[in-house]
mmCIF file of C-alpha atoms in Angstrom:
data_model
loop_
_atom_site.group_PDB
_atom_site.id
_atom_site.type_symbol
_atom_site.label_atom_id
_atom_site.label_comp_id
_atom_site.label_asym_id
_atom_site.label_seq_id
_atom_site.Cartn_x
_atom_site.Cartn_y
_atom_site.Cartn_z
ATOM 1 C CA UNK A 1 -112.225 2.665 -201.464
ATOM 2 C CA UNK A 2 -108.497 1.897 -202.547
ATOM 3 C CA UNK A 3 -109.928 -0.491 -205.450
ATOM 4 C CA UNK A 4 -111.789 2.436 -206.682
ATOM 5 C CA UNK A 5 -109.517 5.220 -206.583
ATOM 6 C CA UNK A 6 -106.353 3.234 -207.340
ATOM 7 C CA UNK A 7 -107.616 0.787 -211.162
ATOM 8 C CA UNK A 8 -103.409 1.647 -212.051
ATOM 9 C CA UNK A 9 -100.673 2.265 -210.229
ATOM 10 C CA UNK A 10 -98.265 4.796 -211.288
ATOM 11 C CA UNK A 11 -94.497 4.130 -211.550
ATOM 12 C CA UNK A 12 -93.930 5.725 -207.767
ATOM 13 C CA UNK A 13 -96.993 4.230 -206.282
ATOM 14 C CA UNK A 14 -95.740 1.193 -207.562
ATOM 15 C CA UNK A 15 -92.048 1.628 -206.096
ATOM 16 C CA UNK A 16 -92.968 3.021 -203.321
ATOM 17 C CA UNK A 17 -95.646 -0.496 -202.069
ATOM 18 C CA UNK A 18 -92.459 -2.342 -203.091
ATOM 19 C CA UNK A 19 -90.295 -0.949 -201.038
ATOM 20 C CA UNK A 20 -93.040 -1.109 -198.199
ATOM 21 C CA UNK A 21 -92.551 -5.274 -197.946
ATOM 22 C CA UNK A 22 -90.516 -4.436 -195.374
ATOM 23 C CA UNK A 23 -90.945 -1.611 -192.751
ATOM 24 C CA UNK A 24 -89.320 1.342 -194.132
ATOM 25 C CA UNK A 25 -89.064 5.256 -193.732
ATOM 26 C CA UNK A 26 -89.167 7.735 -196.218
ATOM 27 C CA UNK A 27 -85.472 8.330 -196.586
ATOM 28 C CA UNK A 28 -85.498 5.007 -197.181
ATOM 29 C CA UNK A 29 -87.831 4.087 -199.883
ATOM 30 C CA UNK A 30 -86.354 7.225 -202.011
ATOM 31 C CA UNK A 31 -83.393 5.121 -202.053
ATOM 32 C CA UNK A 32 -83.997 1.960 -202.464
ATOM 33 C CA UNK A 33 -86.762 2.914 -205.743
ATOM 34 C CA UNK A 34 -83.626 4.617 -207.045
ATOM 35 C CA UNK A 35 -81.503 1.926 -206.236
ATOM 36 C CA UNK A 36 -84.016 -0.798 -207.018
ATOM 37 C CA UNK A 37 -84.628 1.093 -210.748
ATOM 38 C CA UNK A 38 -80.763 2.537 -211.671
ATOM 39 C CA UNK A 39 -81.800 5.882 -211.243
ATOM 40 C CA UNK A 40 -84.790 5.597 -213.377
ATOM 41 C CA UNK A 41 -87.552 6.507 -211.076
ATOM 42 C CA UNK A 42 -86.869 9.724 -208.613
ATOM 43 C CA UNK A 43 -89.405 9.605 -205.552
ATOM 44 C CA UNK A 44 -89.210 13.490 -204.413
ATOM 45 C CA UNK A 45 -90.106 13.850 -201.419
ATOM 46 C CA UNK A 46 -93.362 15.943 -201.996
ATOM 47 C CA UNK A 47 -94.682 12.781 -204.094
ATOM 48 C CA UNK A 48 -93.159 10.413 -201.413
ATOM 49 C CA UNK A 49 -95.000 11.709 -198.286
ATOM 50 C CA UNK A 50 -98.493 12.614 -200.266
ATOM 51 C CA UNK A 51 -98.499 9.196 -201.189
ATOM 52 C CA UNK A 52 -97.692 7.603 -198.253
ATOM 53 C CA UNK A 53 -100.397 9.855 -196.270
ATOM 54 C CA UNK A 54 -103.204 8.498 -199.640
ATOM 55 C CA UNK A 55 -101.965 4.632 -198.403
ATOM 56 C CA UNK A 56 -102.448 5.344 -195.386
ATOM 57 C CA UNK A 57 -106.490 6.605 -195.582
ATOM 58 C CA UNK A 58 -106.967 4.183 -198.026
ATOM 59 C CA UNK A 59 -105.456 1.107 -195.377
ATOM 60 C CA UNK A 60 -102.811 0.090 -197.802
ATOM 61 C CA UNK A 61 -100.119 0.966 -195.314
ATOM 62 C CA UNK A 62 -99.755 1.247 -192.048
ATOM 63 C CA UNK A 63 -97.330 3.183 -189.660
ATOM 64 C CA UNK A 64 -95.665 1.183 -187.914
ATOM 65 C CA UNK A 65 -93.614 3.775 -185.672
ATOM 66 C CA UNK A 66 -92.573 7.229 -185.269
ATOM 67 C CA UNK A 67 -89.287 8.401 -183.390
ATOM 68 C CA UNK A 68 -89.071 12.377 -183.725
ATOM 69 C CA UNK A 69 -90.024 13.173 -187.221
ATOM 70 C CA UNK A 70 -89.205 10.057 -188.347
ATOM 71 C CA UNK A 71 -91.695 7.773 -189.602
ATOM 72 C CA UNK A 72 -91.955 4.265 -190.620
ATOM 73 C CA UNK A 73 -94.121 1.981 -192.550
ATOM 74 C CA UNK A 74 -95.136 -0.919 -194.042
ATOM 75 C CA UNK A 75 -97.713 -2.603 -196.686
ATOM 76 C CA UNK A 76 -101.083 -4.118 -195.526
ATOM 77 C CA UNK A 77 -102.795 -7.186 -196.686
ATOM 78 C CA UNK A 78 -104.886 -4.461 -199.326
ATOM 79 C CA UNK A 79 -101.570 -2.842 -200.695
ATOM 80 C CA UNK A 80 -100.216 -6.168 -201.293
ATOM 81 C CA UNK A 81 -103.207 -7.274 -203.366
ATOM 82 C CA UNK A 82 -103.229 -3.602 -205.068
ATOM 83 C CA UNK A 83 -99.588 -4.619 -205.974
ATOM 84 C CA UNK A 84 -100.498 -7.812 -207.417
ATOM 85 C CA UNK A 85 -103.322 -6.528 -209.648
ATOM 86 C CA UNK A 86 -100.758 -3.842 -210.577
ATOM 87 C CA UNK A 87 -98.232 -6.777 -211.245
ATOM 88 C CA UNK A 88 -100.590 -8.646 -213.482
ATOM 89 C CA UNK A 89 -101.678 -5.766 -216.011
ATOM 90 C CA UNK A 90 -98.263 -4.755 -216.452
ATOM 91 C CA UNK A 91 -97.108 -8.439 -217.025
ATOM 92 C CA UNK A 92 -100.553 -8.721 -219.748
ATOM 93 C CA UNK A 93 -98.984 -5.603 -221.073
ATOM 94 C CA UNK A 94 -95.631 -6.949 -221.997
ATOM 95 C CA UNK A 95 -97.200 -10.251 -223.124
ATOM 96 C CA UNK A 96 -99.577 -8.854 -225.459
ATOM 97 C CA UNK A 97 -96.298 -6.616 -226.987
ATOM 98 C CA UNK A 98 -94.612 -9.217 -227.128
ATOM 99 C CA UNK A 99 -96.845 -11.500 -228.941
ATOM 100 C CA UNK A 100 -97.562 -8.502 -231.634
ATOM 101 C CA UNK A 101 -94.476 -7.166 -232.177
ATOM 102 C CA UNK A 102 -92.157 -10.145 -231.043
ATOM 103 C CA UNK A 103 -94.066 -12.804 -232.376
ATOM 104 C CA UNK A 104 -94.508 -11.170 -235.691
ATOM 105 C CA UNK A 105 -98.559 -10.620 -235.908
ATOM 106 C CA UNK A 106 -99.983 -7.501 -237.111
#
């Protein structure tokens, strides 16, 4: 099950369910995560389409239509709460920084 297989996201899988709150294609999603991060995260297209084909068994996407070779998708119900849990550890992450380092405990 997704839950299982997916406790963390990584930077792309992350990017990549973003991108997927609205019906995209792969072309697409490669730009907009580089858009979306400056450059900072690169979805190749090797990662892009392995992914989307692991959200896809695991019913975090959907595909939502093909024309040619061109495929599009977009996030399920699952992915979106996936996203969320993702959403929430990073957010503990950068509280618990900053209340260490920022807030001068040690």
């Amino acid at each position: 099950m997704a839950r299982e297989k997916y406790q963390t996201l990584t930077e792309q899988m992350f990017y990549i369910l973003i991108c997927l709150k609205n019906e995209a294609c792969g072309v697409d999603i490669m730009k907009m995560a580089a858009e979306l991060t400056d450059g900072r995260v690169l979805i190749g297209p090797g990662t892009l389409y392995s992914l989307l084909d692991n959200f896809v068994k695991e019913k975090m996407i959907i595909e939502t239509k093909t024309e040619n070779r061109k495929k599009s998708y977009i996030i399920t119900n699952l992915g979106e709460e996936m996203l969320e849990k993702e959403y929430r550890r990073l957010t503990k992450q950068k509280n618990d920084y900053e209340a260490l380092v920022k807030g001068g405990g040690q």
